[in-house]
Amino acid sequence: MRKRLIAGNWKMNGALAQITSLIDGIANGLLQINGVSAADVELLVLPPSIYIPFVHEKIKNTAIGLGAQNLYLGDVGAFTGEVSGSMLKEVGCQFVLVGHSERRTLFFEDSAMVGLKFKAAVLAGLMPILCVGETRLEREGGQTEAIIHEQLNAVLQIAGIAAFEKAVIAYEPVWAIGTGLTATPEEAEAVHAFIRQFIHQNNVDLARTIRILYGGSMKPDNAALLLAMPNIDGGLIGGASLDAGQFLKICEAASVVN
Ligand code: PEP
Protein backbone atom coordinates (compact mmCIF):
# COMPACT_ATOMS: atom_id res chain seq x y z
CA MET A 1 0.00 0.00 0.00
CA ARG A 2 1.37 3.38 -0.97
CA LYS A 3 0.91 6.03 1.70
CA ARG A 4 -0.76 9.08 0.21
CA LEU A 5 1.22 12.29 0.07
CA ILE A 6 -0.25 15.79 -0.09
CA ALA A 7 2.31 18.52 -0.74
CA GLY A 8 1.62 22.25 -0.63
CA ASN A 9 3.71 24.29 -3.05
CA TRP A 10 3.51 27.83 -1.73
CA LYS A 11 5.53 29.18 -4.68
CA MET A 12 6.76 32.76 -4.15
CA ASN A 13 3.92 33.66 -1.79
CA GLY A 14 3.69 34.73 1.78
CA ALA A 15 5.12 37.43 3.96
CA LEU A 16 6.09 36.26 7.44
CA ALA A 17 2.71 37.15 8.93
CA GLN A 18 0.82 35.21 6.23
CA ILE A 19 3.08 32.19 6.59
CA THR A 20 2.68 32.24 10.36
CA SER A 21 -1.11 32.14 10.18
CA LEU A 22 -1.06 29.56 7.37
CA ILE A 23 1.18 27.11 9.19
CA ASP A 24 -0.61 27.69 12.50
CA GLY A 25 -3.91 27.11 10.70
CA ILE A 26 -2.70 23.81 9.23
CA ALA A 27 -1.15 22.61 12.50
CA ASN A 28 -4.18 23.55 14.63
CA GLY A 29 -6.64 22.23 12.06
CA LEU A 30 -4.80 18.91 11.99
CA LEU A 31 -5.31 18.55 15.73
CA GLN A 32 -9.02 19.27 15.44
CA ILE A 33 -10.02 16.95 12.64
CA ASN A 34 -10.19 13.24 13.17
CA GLY A 35 -10.11 12.47 9.48
CA VAL A 36 -6.38 12.83 8.86
CA SER A 37 -3.96 10.59 10.65
CA ALA A 38 -0.25 10.54 10.02
CA ALA A 39 -0.57 6.81 9.44
CA ASP A 40 -2.88 7.38 6.45
CA VAL A 41 -1.56 10.50 4.81
CA GLU A 42 1.78 12.26 4.75
CA LEU A 43 1.55 15.99 4.31
CA LEU A 44 4.21 18.55 3.68
CA VAL A 45 4.67 22.19 2.85
CA LEU A 46 7.14 23.73 0.42
CA PRO A 47 7.74 27.35 1.49
CA PRO A 48 9.90 29.93 -0.29
CA SER A 49 13.49 29.01 0.69
CA ILE A 50 14.06 32.12 2.80
CA TYR A 51 11.29 31.01 5.16
CA ILE A 52 12.34 27.36 5.49
CA PRO A 53 14.14 27.68 8.86
CA PHE A 54 11.20 29.67 10.24
CA VAL A 55 8.68 27.05 9.10
CA HIS A 56 10.94 24.25 10.32
CA GLU A 57 10.85 25.71 13.80
CA LYS A 58 7.06 26.13 13.67
CA ILE A 59 6.32 22.56 12.58
CA LYS A 60 8.46 20.90 15.24
CA ASN A 61 6.25 18.40 17.07
CA THR A 62 3.64 18.32 14.29
CA ALA A 63 3.02 15.75 11.56
CA ILE A 64 3.82 18.31 8.87
CA GLY A 65 6.83 17.62 6.66
CA LEU A 66 9.04 20.17 4.93
CA GLY A 67 10.46 20.60 1.48
CA ALA A 68 12.01 23.17 -0.83
CA GLN A 69 10.89 24.34 -4.25
CA ASN A 70 14.29 24.26 -5.93
CA LEU A 71 17.96 23.43 -5.47
CA TYR A 72 21.20 23.89 -7.37
CA LEU A 73 23.50 21.16 -8.69
CA GLY A 74 26.67 22.03 -6.80
CA ASP A 75 27.25 21.46 -3.12
CA VAL A 76 29.24 24.58 -2.26
CA GLY A 77 31.06 27.16 -4.33
CA ALA A 78 30.84 30.15 -6.61
CA PHE A 79 27.17 29.91 -7.59
CA THR A 80 25.84 33.31 -6.64
CA GLY A 81 22.25 33.29 -5.52
CA GLU A 82 21.85 29.51 -5.42
CA VAL A 83 21.09 27.07 -2.61
CA SER A 84 22.39 23.49 -2.50
CA GLY A 85 20.73 20.25 -1.46
CA SER A 86 23.02 19.84 1.54
CA MET A 87 22.07 23.33 2.74
CA LEU A 88 18.38 22.49 2.41
CA LYS A 89 18.92 19.25 4.27
CA GLU A 90 20.76 21.03 7.06
CA VAL A 91 17.84 23.40 7.69
CA GLY A 92 15.33 20.57 7.92
CA CYS A 93 14.09 19.79 4.41
CA GLN A 94 13.18 16.23 3.51
CA PHE A 95 11.84 16.88 0.01
CA VAL A 96 12.59 19.16 -2.93
CA LEU A 97 10.66 19.90 -6.12
CA VAL A 98 12.55 19.27 -9.34
CA GLY A 99 11.35 20.12 -12.83
CA HIS A 100 8.29 22.15 -11.90
CA SER A 101 6.86 23.60 -15.12
CA GLU A 102 7.46 27.14 -13.86
CA ARG A 103 11.17 26.31 -13.50
CA ARG A 104 11.23 24.67 -16.93
CA THR A 105 9.49 27.60 -18.62
CA LEU A 106 10.38 30.77 -16.72
CA PHE A 107 13.91 29.72 -15.77
CA PHE A 108 14.75 27.72 -18.91
CA GLU A 109 15.52 24.47 -17.12
CA ASP A 110 15.75 21.74 -19.75
CA SER A 111 15.40 18.01 -19.12
CA ALA A 112 19.17 17.57 -18.69
CA MET A 113 19.25 20.24 -15.98
CA VAL A 114 16.26 18.61 -14.32
CA GLY A 115 18.08 15.25 -14.36
CA LEU A 116 21.19 16.77 -12.78
CA LYS A 117 19.11 18.47 -10.09
CA PHE A 118 17.28 15.21 -9.39
CA LYS A 119 20.61 13.43 -8.95
CA ALA A 120 21.97 16.23 -6.73
CA ALA A 121 18.87 16.02 -4.54
CA VAL A 122 19.22 12.27 -4.01
CA LEU A 123 22.97 12.62 -3.29
CA ALA A 124 22.15 15.26 -0.66
CA GLY A 125 19.71 12.88 1.05
CA LEU A 126 16.60 14.73 -0.10
CA MET A 127 13.62 13.09 -1.75
CA PRO A 128 13.04 14.80 -5.11
CA ILE A 129 9.48 15.29 -6.31
CA LEU A 130 10.00 15.12 -10.06
CA CYS A 131 7.36 17.10 -11.95
CA VAL A 132 6.46 16.13 -15.50
CA GLY A 133 3.65 17.29 -17.74
CA GLU A 134 2.56 18.38 -21.18
CA THR A 135 1.26 21.72 -22.44
CA ARG A 136 -2.21 22.15 -23.89
CA LEU A 137 -0.79 22.22 -27.43
CA GLU A 138 1.16 19.02 -26.82
CA ARG A 139 -1.95 17.30 -25.47
CA GLU A 140 -4.03 18.45 -28.43
CA GLY A 141 -1.30 17.22 -30.76
CA GLY A 142 -1.45 13.75 -29.22
CA GLN A 143 2.06 14.11 -27.81
CA THR A 144 1.33 13.69 -24.10
CA GLU A 145 2.98 10.29 -23.70
CA ALA A 146 5.98 11.24 -25.84
CA ILE A 147 6.59 14.35 -23.73
CA ILE A 148 6.24 12.51 -20.43
CA HIS A 149 8.52 9.75 -21.72
CA GLU A 150 11.18 12.26 -22.76
CA GLN A 151 11.03 14.05 -19.40
CA LEU A 152 11.28 10.81 -17.41
CA ASN A 153 13.90 9.24 -19.63
CA ALA A 154 16.23 12.24 -19.41
CA VAL A 155 16.24 11.87 -15.63
CA LEU A 156 16.63 8.10 -15.83
CA GLN A 157 19.67 8.42 -18.11
CA ILE A 158 21.38 10.89 -15.80
CA ALA A 159 20.42 9.62 -12.36
CA GLY A 160 19.75 5.90 -12.95
CA ILE A 161 16.73 3.88 -11.86
CA ALA A 162 18.06 3.34 -8.32
CA ALA A 163 17.71 7.08 -7.67
CA PHE A 164 13.96 6.76 -8.29
CA GLU A 165 13.72 4.54 -5.20
CA LYS A 166 14.12 7.70 -3.13
CA ALA A 167 11.83 9.86 -5.25
CA VAL A 168 8.25 10.86 -5.89
CA ILE A 169 6.87 11.70 -9.33
CA ALA A 170 4.21 14.38 -9.88
CA TYR A 171 2.15 14.46 -13.06
CA GLU A 172 1.28 18.10 -13.60
CA PRO A 173 -0.39 18.93 -16.91
CA VAL A 174 0.95 22.42 -17.59
CA TRP A 175 -2.46 23.58 -18.84
CA ALA A 176 -4.00 22.74 -15.47
CA ILE A 177 -1.50 24.53 -13.22
CA GLY A 178 -2.99 27.66 -11.69
CA THR A 179 -5.69 27.83 -14.37
CA GLY A 180 -8.66 26.29 -12.57
CA LEU A 181 -8.76 23.64 -15.32
CA THR A 182 -8.23 20.12 -14.03
CA ALA A 183 -7.55 16.90 -15.85
CA THR A 184 -10.53 14.61 -15.43
CA PRO A 185 -9.83 11.68 -13.12
CA GLU A 186 -9.74 9.42 -16.18
CA GLU A 187 -7.35 11.68 -18.12
CA ALA A 188 -5.03 11.90 -15.12
CA GLU A 189 -5.25 8.18 -14.40
CA ALA A 190 -4.24 7.32 -17.97
CA VAL A 191 -1.03 9.35 -17.65
CA HIS A 192 -0.32 8.04 -14.16
CA ALA A 193 -0.65 4.49 -15.44
CA PHE A 194 1.73 5.36 -18.30
CA ILE A 195 4.27 6.73 -15.79
CA ARG A 196 3.99 3.62 -13.62
CA GLN A 197 4.47 1.47 -16.71
CA PHE A 198 7.65 3.42 -17.52
CA ILE A 199 9.00 2.62 -14.06
CA HIS A 200 7.82 -0.99 -14.39
CA GLN A 201 9.94 -1.40 -17.51
CA ASN A 202 12.98 -0.45 -15.48
CA ASN A 203 12.21 -1.92 -12.06
CA VAL A 204 9.16 -4.08 -11.43
CA ASP A 205 9.21 -3.77 -7.63
CA LEU A 206 9.67 -0.03 -7.68
CA ALA A 207 6.65 0.36 -9.94
CA ARG A 208 4.52 -1.01 -7.11
CA THR A 209 5.87 1.35 -4.45
CA ILE A 210 6.73 4.66 -6.12
CA ARG A 211 4.23 7.42 -5.40
CA ILE A 212 2.82 9.41 -8.31
CA LEU A 213 1.05 12.63 -7.36
CA TYR A 214 -1.38 14.64 -9.46
CA GLY A 215 -0.97 18.42 -9.62
CA GLY A 216 -3.00 21.02 -11.48
CA SER A 217 -5.84 22.91 -9.80
CA MET A 218 -6.55 20.16 -7.29
CA LYS A 219 -9.15 21.60 -4.90
CA PRO A 220 -11.39 20.26 -2.13
CA ASP A 221 -14.23 19.72 -4.61
CA ASN A 222 -12.28 17.60 -7.12
CA ALA A 223 -9.68 15.93 -4.87
CA ALA A 224 -11.71 12.90 -3.81
CA LEU A 225 -12.45 11.72 -7.36
CA LEU A 226 -8.86 12.22 -8.51
CA LEU A 227 -7.48 10.47 -5.43
CA ALA A 228 -9.84 7.54 -5.91
CA MET A 229 -7.97 6.57 -9.08
CA PRO A 230 -5.74 3.52 -8.58
CA ASN A 231 -2.52 5.14 -9.77
CA ILE A 232 -2.98 8.54 -8.12
CA ASP A 233 -1.17 8.53 -4.79
CA GLY A 234 -1.60 12.10 -3.67
CA GLY A 235 -1.51 15.69 -4.79
CA LEU A 236 0.86 18.54 -5.42
CA ILE A 237 -1.22 21.57 -4.52
CA GLY A 238 -0.48 25.16 -5.49
CA GLY A 239 -3.26 27.72 -5.01
CA ALA A 240 -5.35 25.69 -2.56
CA SER A 241 -2.32 25.12 -0.32
CA LEU A 242 -2.31 28.82 0.59
CA ASP A 243 -5.58 28.36 2.46
CA ALA A 244 -5.27 26.14 5.55
CA GLY A 245 -8.92 25.08 5.38
CA GLN A 246 -8.75 24.04 1.71
CA PHE A 247 -5.43 22.29 2.16
CA LEU A 248 -6.76 20.30 5.11
CA LYS A 249 -9.91 19.34 3.19
CA ILE A 250 -7.72 17.86 0.46
CA CYS A 251 -5.72 15.99 3.12
CA GLU A 252 -9.00 14.67 4.52
CA ALA A 253 -10.08 13.53 1.07
CA ALA A 254 -6.76 11.68 0.73
CA SER A 255 -7.35 10.01 4.04
CA VAL A 256 -10.93 9.00 3.30
CA VAL A 257 -10.11 7.25 0.03
CA ASN A 258 -7.37 5.19 1.61
C1 PEP B 1 1.61 23.63 -8.79
O1 PEP B 1 2.09 24.74 -8.81
O2 PEP B 1 2.35 22.66 -8.69
C2 PEP B 1 0.15 23.52 -8.87
C3 PEP B 1 -0.36 22.33 -9.04
O3 PEP B 1 -0.57 24.68 -8.77
P1 PEP B 1 -2.20 24.79 -8.72
O4 PEP B 1 -2.68 23.80 -7.70
O5 PEP B 1 -2.45 26.20 -8.32
O6 PEP B 1 -2.68 24.48 -10.09
Coordinates of C-alpha atoms and ligand atoms in Angstrom, one line a residue:
M1 CA 0.0 0.0 0.0
R2 CA 1.4 3.4 -1.0
K3 CA 0.9 6.0 1.7
R4 CA -0.8 9.1 0.2
L5 CA 1.2 12.3 0.1
I6 CA -0.2 15.8 -0.1
A7 CA 2.3 18.5 -0.7
G8 CA 1.6 22.3 -0.6
N9 CA 3.7 24.3 -3.1
W10 CA 3.5 27.8 -1.7
K11 CA 5.5 29.2 -4.7
M12 CA 6.8 32.8 -4.1
N13 CA 3.9 33.7 -1.8
G14 CA 3.7 34.7 1.8
A15 CA 5.1 37.4 4.0
L16 CA 6.1 36.3 7.4
A17 CA 2.7 37.1 8.9
Q18 CA 0.8 35.2 6.2
I19 CA 3.1 32.2 6.6
T20 CA 2.7 32.2 10.4
S21 CA -1.1 32.1 10.2
L22 CA -1.1 29.6 7.4
I23 CA 1.2 27.1 9.2
D24 CA -0.6 27.7 12.5
G25 CA -3.9 27.1 10.7
I26 CA -2.7 23.8 9.2
A27 CA -1.2 22.6 12.5
N28 CA -4.2 23.6 14.6
G29 CA -6.6 22.2 12.1
L30 CA -4.8 18.9 12.0
L31 CA -5.3 18.5 15.7
Q32 CA -9.0 19.3 15.4
I33 CA -10.0 16.9 12.6
N34 CA -10.2 13.2 13.2
G35 CA -10.1 12.5 9.5
V36 CA -6.4 12.8 8.9
S37 CA -4.0 10.6 10.7
A38 CA -0.2 10.5 10.0
A39 CA -0.6 6.8 9.4
D40 CA -2.9 7.4 6.5
V41 CA -1.6 10.5 4.8
E42 CA 1.8 12.3 4.7
L43 CA 1.5 16.0 4.3
L44 CA 4.2 18.5 3.7
V45 CA 4.7 22.2 2.8
L46 CA 7.1 23.7 0.4
P47 CA 7.7 27.3 1.5
P48 CA 9.9 29.9 -0.3
S49 CA 13.5 29.0 0.7
I50 CA 14.1 32.1 2.8
Y51 CA 11.3 31.0 5.2
I52 CA 12.3 27.4 5.5
P53 CA 14.1 27.7 8.9
F54 CA 11.2 29.7 10.2
V55 CA 8.7 27.0 9.1
H56 CA 10.9 24.3 10.3
E57 CA 10.9 25.7 13.8
K58 CA 7.1 26.1 13.7
I59 CA 6.3 22.6 12.6
K60 CA 8.5 20.9 15.2
N61 CA 6.3 18.4 17.1
T62 CA 3.6 18.3 14.3
A63 CA 3.0 15.7 11.6
I64 CA 3.8 18.3 8.9
G65 CA 6.8 17.6 6.7
L66 CA 9.0 20.2 4.9
G67 CA 10.5 20.6 1.5
A68 CA 12.0 23.2 -0.8
Q69 CA 10.9 24.3 -4.2
N70 CA 14.3 24.3 -5.9
L71 CA 18.0 23.4 -5.5
Y72 CA 21.2 23.9 -7.4
L73 CA 23.5 21.2 -8.7
G74 CA 26.7 22.0 -6.8
D75 CA 27.2 21.5 -3.1
V76 CA 29.2 24.6 -2.3
G77 CA 31.1 27.2 -4.3
A78 CA 30.8 30.1 -6.6
F79 CA 27.2 29.9 -7.6
T80 CA 25.8 33.3 -6.6
G81 CA 22.2 33.3 -5.5
E82 CA 21.9 29.5 -5.4
V83 CA 21.1 27.1 -2.6
S84 CA 22.4 23.5 -2.5
G85 CA 20.7 20.3 -1.5
S86 CA 23.0 19.8 1.5
M87 CA 22.1 23.3 2.7
L88 CA 18.4 22.5 2.4
K89 CA 18.9 19.3 4.3
E90 CA 20.8 21.0 7.1
V91 CA 17.8 23.4 7.7
G92 CA 15.3 20.6 7.9
C93 CA 14.1 19.8 4.4
Q94 CA 13.2 16.2 3.5
F95 CA 11.8 16.9 0.0
V96 CA 12.6 19.2 -2.9
L97 CA 10.7 19.9 -6.1
V98 CA 12.5 19.3 -9.3
G99 CA 11.3 20.1 -12.8
H100 CA 8.3 22.2 -11.9
S101 CA 6.9 23.6 -15.1
E102 CA 7.5 27.1 -13.9
R103 CA 11.2 26.3 -13.5
R104 CA 11.2 24.7 -16.9
T105 CA 9.5 27.6 -18.6
L106 CA 10.4 30.8 -16.7
F107 CA 13.9 29.7 -15.8
F108 CA 14.8 27.7 -18.9
E109 CA 15.5 24.5 -17.1
D110 CA 15.8 21.7 -19.7
S111 CA 15.4 18.0 -19.1
A112 CA 19.2 17.6 -18.7
M113 CA 19.3 20.2 -16.0
V114 CA 16.3 18.6 -14.3
G115 CA 18.1 15.3 -14.4
L116 CA 21.2 16.8 -12.8
K117 CA 19.1 18.5 -10.1
F118 CA 17.3 15.2 -9.4
K119 CA 20.6 13.4 -9.0
A120 CA 22.0 16.2 -6.7
A121 CA 18.9 16.0 -4.5
V122 CA 19.2 12.3 -4.0
L123 CA 23.0 12.6 -3.3
A124 CA 22.1 15.3 -0.7
G125 CA 19.7 12.9 1.0
L126 CA 16.6 14.7 -0.1
M127 CA 13.6 13.1 -1.8
P128 CA 13.0 14.8 -5.1
I129 CA 9.5 15.3 -6.3
L130 CA 10.0 15.1 -10.1
C131 CA 7.4 17.1 -12.0
V132 CA 6.5 16.1 -15.5
G133 CA 3.7 17.3 -17.7
E134 CA 2.6 18.4 -21.2
T135 CA 1.3 21.7 -22.4
R136 CA -2.2 22.1 -23.9
L137 CA -0.8 22.2 -27.4
E138 CA 1.2 19.0 -26.8
R139 CA -2.0 17.3 -25.5
E140 CA -4.0 18.4 -28.4
G141 CA -1.3 17.2 -30.8
G142 CA -1.5 13.7 -29.2
Q143 CA 2.1 14.1 -27.8
T144 CA 1.3 13.7 -24.1
E145 CA 3.0 10.3 -23.7
A146 CA 6.0 11.2 -25.8
I147 CA 6.6 14.4 -23.7
I148 CA 6.2 12.5 -20.4
H149 CA 8.5 9.8 -21.7
E150 CA 11.2 12.3 -22.8
Q151 CA 11.0 14.1 -19.4
L152 CA 11.3 10.8 -17.4
N153 CA 13.9 9.2 -19.6
A154 CA 16.2 12.2 -19.4
V155 CA 16.2 11.9 -15.6
L156 CA 16.6 8.1 -15.8
Q157 CA 19.7 8.4 -18.1
I158 CA 21.4 10.9 -15.8
A159 CA 20.4 9.6 -12.4
G160 CA 19.8 5.9 -13.0
I161 CA 16.7 3.9 -11.9
A162 CA 18.1 3.3 -8.3
A163 CA 17.7 7.1 -7.7
F164 CA 14.0 6.8 -8.3
E165 CA 13.7 4.5 -5.2
K166 CA 14.1 7.7 -3.1
A167 CA 11.8 9.9 -5.3
V168 CA 8.3 10.9 -5.9
I169 CA 6.9 11.7 -9.3
A170 CA 4.2 14.4 -9.9
Y171 CA 2.1 14.5 -13.1
E172 CA 1.3 18.1 -13.6
P173 CA -0.4 18.9 -16.9
V174 CA 0.9 22.4 -17.6
W175 CA -2.5 23.6 -18.8
A176 CA -4.0 22.7 -15.5
I177 CA -1.5 24.5 -13.2
G178 CA -3.0 27.7 -11.7
T179 CA -5.7 27.8 -14.4
G180 CA -8.7 26.3 -12.6
L181 CA -8.8 23.6 -15.3
T182 CA -8.2 20.1 -14.0
A183 CA -7.5 16.9 -15.9
T184 CA -10.5 14.6 -15.4
P185 CA -9.8 11.7 -13.1
E186 CA -9.7 9.4 -16.2
E187 CA -7.3 11.7 -18.1
A188 CA -5.0 11.9 -15.1
E189 CA -5.2 8.2 -14.4
A190 CA -4.2 7.3 -18.0
V191 CA -1.0 9.3 -17.7
H192 CA -0.3 8.0 -14.2
A193 CA -0.6 4.5 -15.4
F194 CA 1.7 5.4 -18.3
I195 CA 4.3 6.7 -15.8
R196 CA 4.0 3.6 -13.6
Q197 CA 4.5 1.5 -16.7
F198 CA 7.6 3.4 -17.5
I199 CA 9.0 2.6 -14.1
H200 CA 7.8 -1.0 -14.4
Q201 CA 9.9 -1.4 -17.5
N202 CA 13.0 -0.5 -15.5
N203 CA 12.2 -1.9 -12.1
V204 CA 9.2 -4.1 -11.4
D205 CA 9.2 -3.8 -7.6
L206 CA 9.7 0.0 -7.7
A207 CA 6.6 0.4 -9.9
R208 CA 4.5 -1.0 -7.1
T209 CA 5.9 1.3 -4.5
I210 CA 6.7 4.7 -6.1
R211 CA 4.2 7.4 -5.4
I212 CA 2.8 9.4 -8.3
L213 CA 1.0 12.6 -7.4
Y214 CA -1.4 14.6 -9.5
G215 CA -1.0 18.4 -9.6
G216 CA -3.0 21.0 -11.5
S217 CA -5.8 22.9 -9.8
M218 CA -6.5 20.2 -7.3
K219 CA -9.1 21.6 -4.9
P220 CA -11.4 20.3 -2.1
D221 CA -14.2 19.7 -4.6
N222 CA -12.3 17.6 -7.1
A223 CA -9.7 15.9 -4.9
A224 CA -11.7 12.9 -3.8
L225 CA -12.5 11.7 -7.4
L226 CA -8.9 12.2 -8.5
L227 CA -7.5 10.5 -5.4
A228 CA -9.8 7.5 -5.9
M229 CA -8.0 6.6 -9.1
P230 CA -5.7 3.5 -8.6
N231 CA -2.5 5.1 -9.8
I232 CA -3.0 8.5 -8.1
D233 CA -1.2 8.5 -4.8
G234 CA -1.6 12.1 -3.7
G235 CA -1.5 15.7 -4.8
L236 CA 0.9 18.5 -5.4
I237 CA -1.2 21.6 -4.5
G238 CA -0.5 25.2 -5.5
G239 CA -3.3 27.7 -5.0
A240 CA -5.3 25.7 -2.6
S241 CA -2.3 25.1 -0.3
L242 CA -2.3 28.8 0.6
D243 CA -5.6 28.4 2.5
A244 CA -5.3 26.1 5.5
G245 CA -8.9 25.1 5.4
Q246 CA -8.8 24.0 1.7
F247 CA -5.4 22.3 2.2
L248 CA -6.8 20.3 5.1
K249 CA -9.9 19.3 3.2
I250 CA -7.7 17.9 0.5
C251 CA -5.7 16.0 3.1
E252 CA -9.0 14.7 4.5
A253 CA -10.1 13.5 1.1
A254 CA -6.8 11.7 0.7
S255 CA -7.3 10.0 4.0
V256 CA -10.9 9.0 3.3
V257 CA -10.1 7.3 0.0
N258 CA -7.4 5.2 1.6
Ligands
PEP1 C1 1.6 23.6 -8.8 O1 2.1 24.7 -8.8 O2 2.3 22.7 -8.7 C2 0.2 23.5 -8.9 C3 -0.4 22.3 -9.0 O3 -0.6 24.7 -8.8 P1 -2.2 24.8 -8.7 O4 -2.7 23.8 -7.7 O5 -2.4 26.2 -8.3 O6 -2.7 24.5 -10.1

